mmCIF file of C-alpha atoms in Angstrom:
data_model
loop_
_atom_site.group_PDB
_atom_site.id
_atom_site.type_symbol
_atom_site.label_atom_id
_atom_site.label_comp_id
_atom_site.label_asym_id
_atom_site.label_seq_id
_atom_site.Cartn_x
_atom_site.Cartn_y
_atom_site.Cartn_z
ATOM 1 C CA THR A 1 124.728 120.911 120.863
ATOM 2 C CA ALA A 2 126.294 118.031 118.957
ATOM 3 C CA GLY A 3 128.635 118.886 116.133
ATOM 4 C CA ILE A 4 132.188 119.807 115.276
ATOM 5 C CA THR A 5 134.313 122.195 117.264
ATOM 6 C CA GLN A 6 137.327 123.915 115.766
ATOM 7 C CA ALA A 7 139.924 125.954 117.628
ATOM 8 C CA PRO A 8 141.157 128.583 117.436
ATOM 9 C CA THR A 9 138.591 130.714 115.583
ATOM 10 C CA SER A 10 141.345 132.848 114.127
ATOM 11 C CA GLN A 11 145.086 133.145 114.396
ATOM 12 C CA ILE A 12 147.912 135.324 113.133
ATOM 13 C CA LEU A 13 151.102 133.299 112.777
ATOM 14 C CA ALA A 14 154.618 134.358 111.877
ATOM 15 C CA ALA A 15 156.171 132.566 108.930
ATOM 16 C CA GLY A 16 158.358 129.683 110.011
ATOM 17 C CA ARG A 17 156.384 128.994 113.167
ATOM 18 C CA SER A 18 154.431 125.799 113.753
ATOM 19 C CA MET A 19 150.808 125.525 114.707
ATOM 20 C CA THR A 20 148.150 122.881 115.312
ATOM 21 C CA LEU A 21 144.535 123.496 114.379
ATOM 22 C CA ARG A 22 142.230 121.484 116.577
ATOM 23 C CA CYS A 23 139.074 119.669 115.509
ATOM 24 C CA THR A 24 136.764 117.579 117.674
ATOM 25 C CA GLN A 25 133.442 115.949 116.811
ATOM 26 C CA ASP A 26 130.919 114.290 119.083
ATOM 27 C CA MET A 27 128.771 112.580 116.459
ATOM 28 C CA ARG A 28 130.887 109.392 116.359
ATOM 29 C CA HIS A 29 131.409 109.873 112.638
ATOM 30 C CA ASN A 30 133.942 107.573 111.037
ATOM 31 C CA ALA A 31 135.287 109.959 108.416
ATOM 32 C CA MET A 32 136.912 113.325 109.033
ATOM 33 C CA TYR A 33 138.385 115.889 106.642
ATOM 34 C CA TRP A 34 140.425 119.062 106.526
ATOM 35 C CA TYR A 35 139.732 121.601 103.772
ATOM 36 C CA ARG A 36 141.090 125.006 102.972
ATOM 37 C CA GLN A 37 138.954 127.656 101.315
ATOM 38 C CA ASP A 38 140.471 130.502 99.352
ATOM 39 C CA LEU A 39 138.677 133.318 97.534
ATOM 40 C CA GLY A 40 137.644 132.307 94.027
ATOM 41 C CA LEU A 41 138.538 128.659 94.551
ATOM 42 C CA GLY A 42 136.455 125.716 95.637
ATOM 43 C CA LEU A 43 137.100 123.931 98.895
ATOM 44 C CA ARG A 44 140.298 121.923 98.534
ATOM 45 C CA LEU A 45 140.938 118.772 100.501
ATOM 46 C CA ILE A 46 144.160 118.746 102.504
ATOM 47 C CA HIS A 47 143.987 115.426 104.367
ATOM 48 C CA TYR A 48 141.301 112.995 105.329
ATOM 49 C CA SER A 49 140.714 110.020 107.600
ATOM 50 C CA ASN A 50 138.175 107.323 106.802
ATOM 51 C CA THR A 51 138.433 105.810 110.272
ATOM 52 C CA ALA A 52 140.456 106.146 113.455
ATOM 53 C CA GLY A 53 144.056 105.095 112.939
ATOM 54 C CA THR A 54 144.141 105.833 109.210
ATOM 55 C CA THR A 55 144.812 109.002 107.243
ATOM 56 C CA GLY A 56 145.154 109.918 103.582
ATOM 57 C CA LYS A 57 146.412 112.780 101.446
ATOM 58 C CA GLY A 58 144.025 115.050 99.629
ATOM 59 C CA GLU A 59 144.546 117.480 96.786
ATOM 60 C CA VAL A 60 146.875 119.898 98.627
ATOM 61 C CA PRO A 61 148.704 118.011 101.420
ATOM 62 C CA ASP A 62 152.152 119.619 101.214
ATOM 63 C CA GLY A 63 153.158 121.512 104.357
ATOM 64 C CA TYR A 64 150.444 119.874 106.469
ATOM 65 C CA SER A 65 150.224 116.744 108.605
ATOM 66 C CA VAL A 66 147.388 115.065 110.468
ATOM 67 C CA SER A 67 146.810 112.293 112.975
ATOM 68 C CA ARG A 68 143.723 110.325 113.989
ATOM 69 C CA ALA A 69 144.431 108.675 117.310
ATOM 70 C CA ASN A 70 140.737 108.296 118.145
ATOM 71 C CA THR A 71 137.307 108.770 116.553
ATOM 72 C CA ASP A 72 136.663 112.247 117.901
ATOM 73 C CA ASP A 73 139.851 114.228 117.240
ATOM 74 C CA PHE A 74 141.556 115.157 113.982
ATOM 75 C CA PRO A 75 144.243 117.827 114.469
ATOM 76 C CA LEU A 76 145.977 119.527 111.549
ATOM 77 C CA THR A 77 149.582 120.636 112.010
ATOM 78 C CA LEU A 78 151.572 123.169 110.028
ATOM 79 C CA ALA A 79 155.222 122.390 110.770
ATOM 80 C CA SER A 80 156.688 125.597 109.355
ATOM 81 C CA ALA A 81 154.071 128.067 108.165
ATOM 82 C CA VAL A 82 154.420 130.011 104.910
ATOM 83 C CA PRO A 83 152.338 132.993 103.700
ATOM 84 C CA SER A 84 150.613 130.843 101.037
ATOM 85 C CA GLN A 85 148.989 128.919 103.873
ATOM 86 C CA THR A 86 146.933 131.994 104.738
ATOM 87 C CA SER A 87 143.390 130.692 104.337
ATOM 88 C CA VAL A 88 140.204 129.639 106.073
ATOM 89 C CA TYR A 89 140.451 126.054 107.275
ATOM 90 C CA PHE A 90 137.372 123.896 107.702
ATOM 91 C CA CYS A 91 137.198 120.572 109.471
ATOM 92 C CA ALA A 92 134.335 118.275 108.481
ATOM 93 C CA SER A 93 133.008 114.840 109.306
ATOM 94 C CA SER A 94 130.596 112.344 107.810
ATOM 95 C CA ASP A 95 129.021 109.104 108.881
ATOM 96 C CA SER A 96 130.058 107.394 105.671
ATOM 97 C CA GLU A 97 131.557 108.277 102.310
ATOM 98 C CA LYS A 98 128.097 108.767 100.785
ATOM 99 C CA SER A 99 126.741 110.874 103.630
ATOM 100 C CA PRO A 100 126.618 114.677 103.754
ATOM 101 C CA LEU A 101 129.468 116.489 105.421
ATOM 102 C CA HIS A 102 129.059 118.341 108.700
ATOM 103 C CA PHE A 103 131.421 121.298 108.971
ATOM 104 C CA GLY A 104 133.027 123.099 111.869
ATOM 105 C CA ASN A 105 132.881 126.901 111.969
ATOM 106 C CA GLY A 106 136.352 127.260 110.510
ATOM 107 C CA THR A 107 139.700 128.708 111.536
ATOM 108 C CA ARG A 108 140.883 131.869 109.816
ATOM 109 C CA LEU A 109 144.668 131.704 109.625
ATOM 110 C CA THR A 110 146.923 134.543 108.535
ATOM 111 C CA VAL A 111 150.618 133.810 108.041
ATOM 112 C CA THR A 112 152.761 136.950 107.992
ATOM 113 C CA GLY B 1 140.339 114.644 85.170
ATOM 114 C CA GLN B 2 137.379 116.040 87.058
ATOM 115 C CA ASN B 3 135.963 119.513 86.676
ATOM 116 C CA ILE B 4 133.002 121.440 88.042
ATOM 117 C CA ASP B 5 131.700 124.713 86.641
ATOM 118 C CA GLN B 6 129.272 127.142 88.235
ATOM 119 C CA PRO B 7 128.533 130.796 87.531
ATOM 120 C CA THR B 8 130.528 133.071 89.810
ATOM 121 C CA GLU B 9 127.706 135.385 90.793
ATOM 122 C CA MET B 10 123.976 135.823 90.244
ATOM 123 C CA THR B 11 121.504 138.511 91.268
ATOM 124 C CA ALA B 12 117.785 137.997 91.859
ATOM 125 C CA THR B 13 114.853 139.853 93.382
ATOM 126 C CA GLU B 14 113.133 139.007 96.644
ATOM 127 C CA GLY B 15 110.074 136.832 96.006
ATOM 128 C CA ALA B 16 111.313 135.647 92.611
ATOM 129 C CA ILE B 17 112.726 132.303 91.408
ATOM 130 C CA VAL B 18 116.373 131.661 90.566
ATOM 131 C CA GLN B 19 118.127 128.686 88.988
ATOM 132 C CA ILE B 20 121.793 128.029 89.747
ATOM 133 C CA ASN B 21 123.475 125.706 87.284
ATOM 134 C CA CYS B 22 126.341 123.289 87.745
ATOM 135 C CA THR B 23 128.084 121.259 85.072
ATOM 136 C CA TYR B 24 130.539 118.518 85.913
ATOM 137 C CA GLN B 25 132.951 116.124 84.296
ATOM 138 C CA THR B 26 133.838 112.976 86.199
ATOM 139 C CA SER B 27 135.340 109.610 85.340
ATOM 140 C CA GLY B 28 132.505 107.891 87.181
ATOM 141 C CA PHE B 29 129.429 109.158 88.983
ATOM 142 C CA ASN B 30 128.636 108.794 92.670
ATOM 143 C CA GLY B 31 126.035 111.492 93.152
ATOM 144 C CA LEU B 32 126.015 115.271 93.362
ATOM 145 C CA PHE B 33 125.742 117.480 96.434
ATOM 146 C CA TRP B 34 124.578 121.066 96.916
ATOM 147 C CA TYR B 35 125.632 123.096 99.942
ATOM 148 C CA GLN B 36 124.758 126.599 101.104
ATOM 149 C CA GLN B 37 127.375 128.863 102.662
ATOM 150 C CA HIS B 38 126.554 132.225 104.196
ATOM 151 C CA ALA B 39 129.388 134.738 104.316
ATOM 152 C CA GLY B 40 131.788 133.989 107.140
ATOM 153 C CA GLU B 41 130.086 130.727 108.003
ATOM 154 C CA ALA B 42 130.526 127.029 107.329
ATOM 155 C CA PRO B 43 128.842 125.238 104.415
ATOM 156 C CA THR B 44 125.611 123.426 105.253
ATOM 157 C CA PHE B 45 124.092 120.516 103.328
ATOM 158 C CA LEU B 46 121.120 121.220 101.041
ATOM 159 C CA SER B 47 120.618 118.227 98.767
ATOM 160 C CA TYR B 48 122.034 115.044 97.295
ATOM 161 C CA ASN B 49 121.021 113.703 93.868
ATOM 162 C CA VAL B 50 122.096 110.332 92.535
ATOM 163 C CA LEU B 51 119.238 109.607 90.106
ATOM 164 C CA ASP B 52 118.000 111.746 87.215
ATOM 165 C CA GLY B 53 115.139 114.090 87.875
ATOM 166 C CA LEU B 54 113.913 116.759 90.211
ATOM 167 C CA GLU B 55 113.913 116.462 93.988
ATOM 168 C CA GLU B 56 111.885 119.031 95.865
ATOM 169 C CA LYS B 57 112.511 120.068 99.424
ATOM 170 C CA GLY B 58 110.353 123.022 100.410
ATOM 171 C CA ARG B 59 111.396 126.187 98.569
ATOM 172 C CA PHE B 60 114.530 124.466 97.272
ATOM 173 C CA SER B 61 114.651 121.858 94.500
ATOM 174 C CA SER B 62 117.588 120.133 92.863
ATOM 175 C CA PHE B 63 117.679 118.607 89.402
ATOM 176 C CA LEU B 64 120.118 116.126 87.890
ATOM 177 C CA SER B 65 120.800 114.896 84.374
ATOM 178 C CA ARG B 66 123.590 112.321 84.416
ATOM 179 C CA SER B 67 123.715 112.014 80.621
ATOM 180 C CA LYS B 68 124.346 115.759 80.295
ATOM 181 C CA GLY B 69 126.620 116.109 83.327
ATOM 182 C CA TYR B 70 124.328 118.835 84.555
ATOM 183 C CA SER B 71 122.527 119.840 87.721
ATOM 184 C CA TYR B 72 120.682 122.887 88.913
ATOM 185 C CA LEU B 73 119.432 124.236 92.200
ATOM 186 C CA LEU B 74 116.084 126.005 92.012
ATOM 187 C CA LEU B 75 115.183 128.481 94.736
ATOM 188 C CA LYS B 76 111.590 129.717 94.875
ATOM 189 C CA GLU B 77 109.992 132.613 96.751
ATOM 190 C CA LEU B 78 113.371 134.112 97.405
ATOM 191 C CA GLN B 79 114.011 135.659 100.791
ATOM 192 C CA MET B 80 116.788 138.021 101.818
ATOM 193 C CA LYS B 81 118.243 135.248 103.989
ATOM 194 C CA ASP B 82 118.874 133.211 100.829
ATOM 195 C CA SER B 83 121.750 135.566 100.007
ATOM 196 C CA ALA B 84 124.683 133.165 100.217
ATOM 197 C CA SER B 85 127.084 131.131 98.135
ATOM 198 C CA TYR B 86 125.836 127.847 96.727
ATOM 199 C CA LEU B 87 128.412 125.102 96.281
ATOM 200 C CA CYS B 88 128.152 122.139 93.940
ATOM 201 C CA ALA B 89 130.272 119.042 94.702
ATOM 202 C CA VAL B 90 130.740 115.575 93.256
ATOM 203 C CA PRO B 91 132.643 112.619 94.741
ATOM 204 C CA ASP B 92 135.657 111.305 92.878
ATOM 205 C CA SER B 93 136.413 107.597 92.456
ATOM 206 C CA ASN B 94 137.648 107.503 96.074
ATOM 207 C CA TYR B 95 134.473 109.251 97.279
ATOM 208 C CA GLN B 96 136.396 112.420 98.118
ATOM 209 C CA LEU B 97 134.392 115.497 97.141
ATOM 210 C CA ILE B 98 135.504 117.738 94.294
ATOM 211 C CA TRP B 99 134.031 121.204 94.792
ATOM 212 C CA GLY B 100 132.984 123.929 92.444
ATOM 213 C CA ALA B 101 134.110 127.465 93.307
ATOM 214 C CA GLY B 102 130.551 128.349 94.300
ATOM 215 C CA THR B 103 127.918 130.759 93.051
ATOM 216 C CA LYS B 104 127.391 133.912 95.082
ATOM 217 C CA LEU B 105 123.683 134.747 95.062
ATOM 218 C CA ILE B 106 122.727 138.352 95.770
ATOM 219 C CA ILE B 107 119.088 139.024 96.631
ATOM 220 C CA LYS B 108 117.759 142.539 96.088
ATOM 221 C CA PRO B 109 114.562 143.921 97.671
#
């Protein structure tokens, strides 16, 4: 089934450790996004990429980095995790900036 | 700045009709999206409004008034499976979505 695959599904990470959340799409969408979702708050954009080779900062980029080496993959890296990064992380893609987003199933990250 | 407001939680009865409101403040306007999110799952697209008026899609309809900065999602013939959070989102000037916190809809038998 076409769509977006995120890995891992969940993870417990010790503070100070690094981790990469993986995201792959097979819809050949140009734009990809990383959001975090916290209870009582709307989805907040961390980083985005409008096309392969380019990335941009969203609303809450600090502590996170991304790369977009090709169309399909958009990994999110936490260089040194902190407890405030405990959240559910969603990767999404869209065909264009005016198109609906397609979301992955999310990664539930707990930083202890 | 941009701001989106939605009620935090609503309760409705199976078979009834419910209206979920969303008010927004944006520097420009590039449309308004509604998404549905079941607990523990990813959001899924419901509707996109860019012109004023009502757009109907089966049991779900979405309304937009650009002059009032107001939208609503209307759900008819409610089913238990409609229990979910409903998210309102508008693009900013860079077409990045600004999201409301979502409205949790509880359906009772």
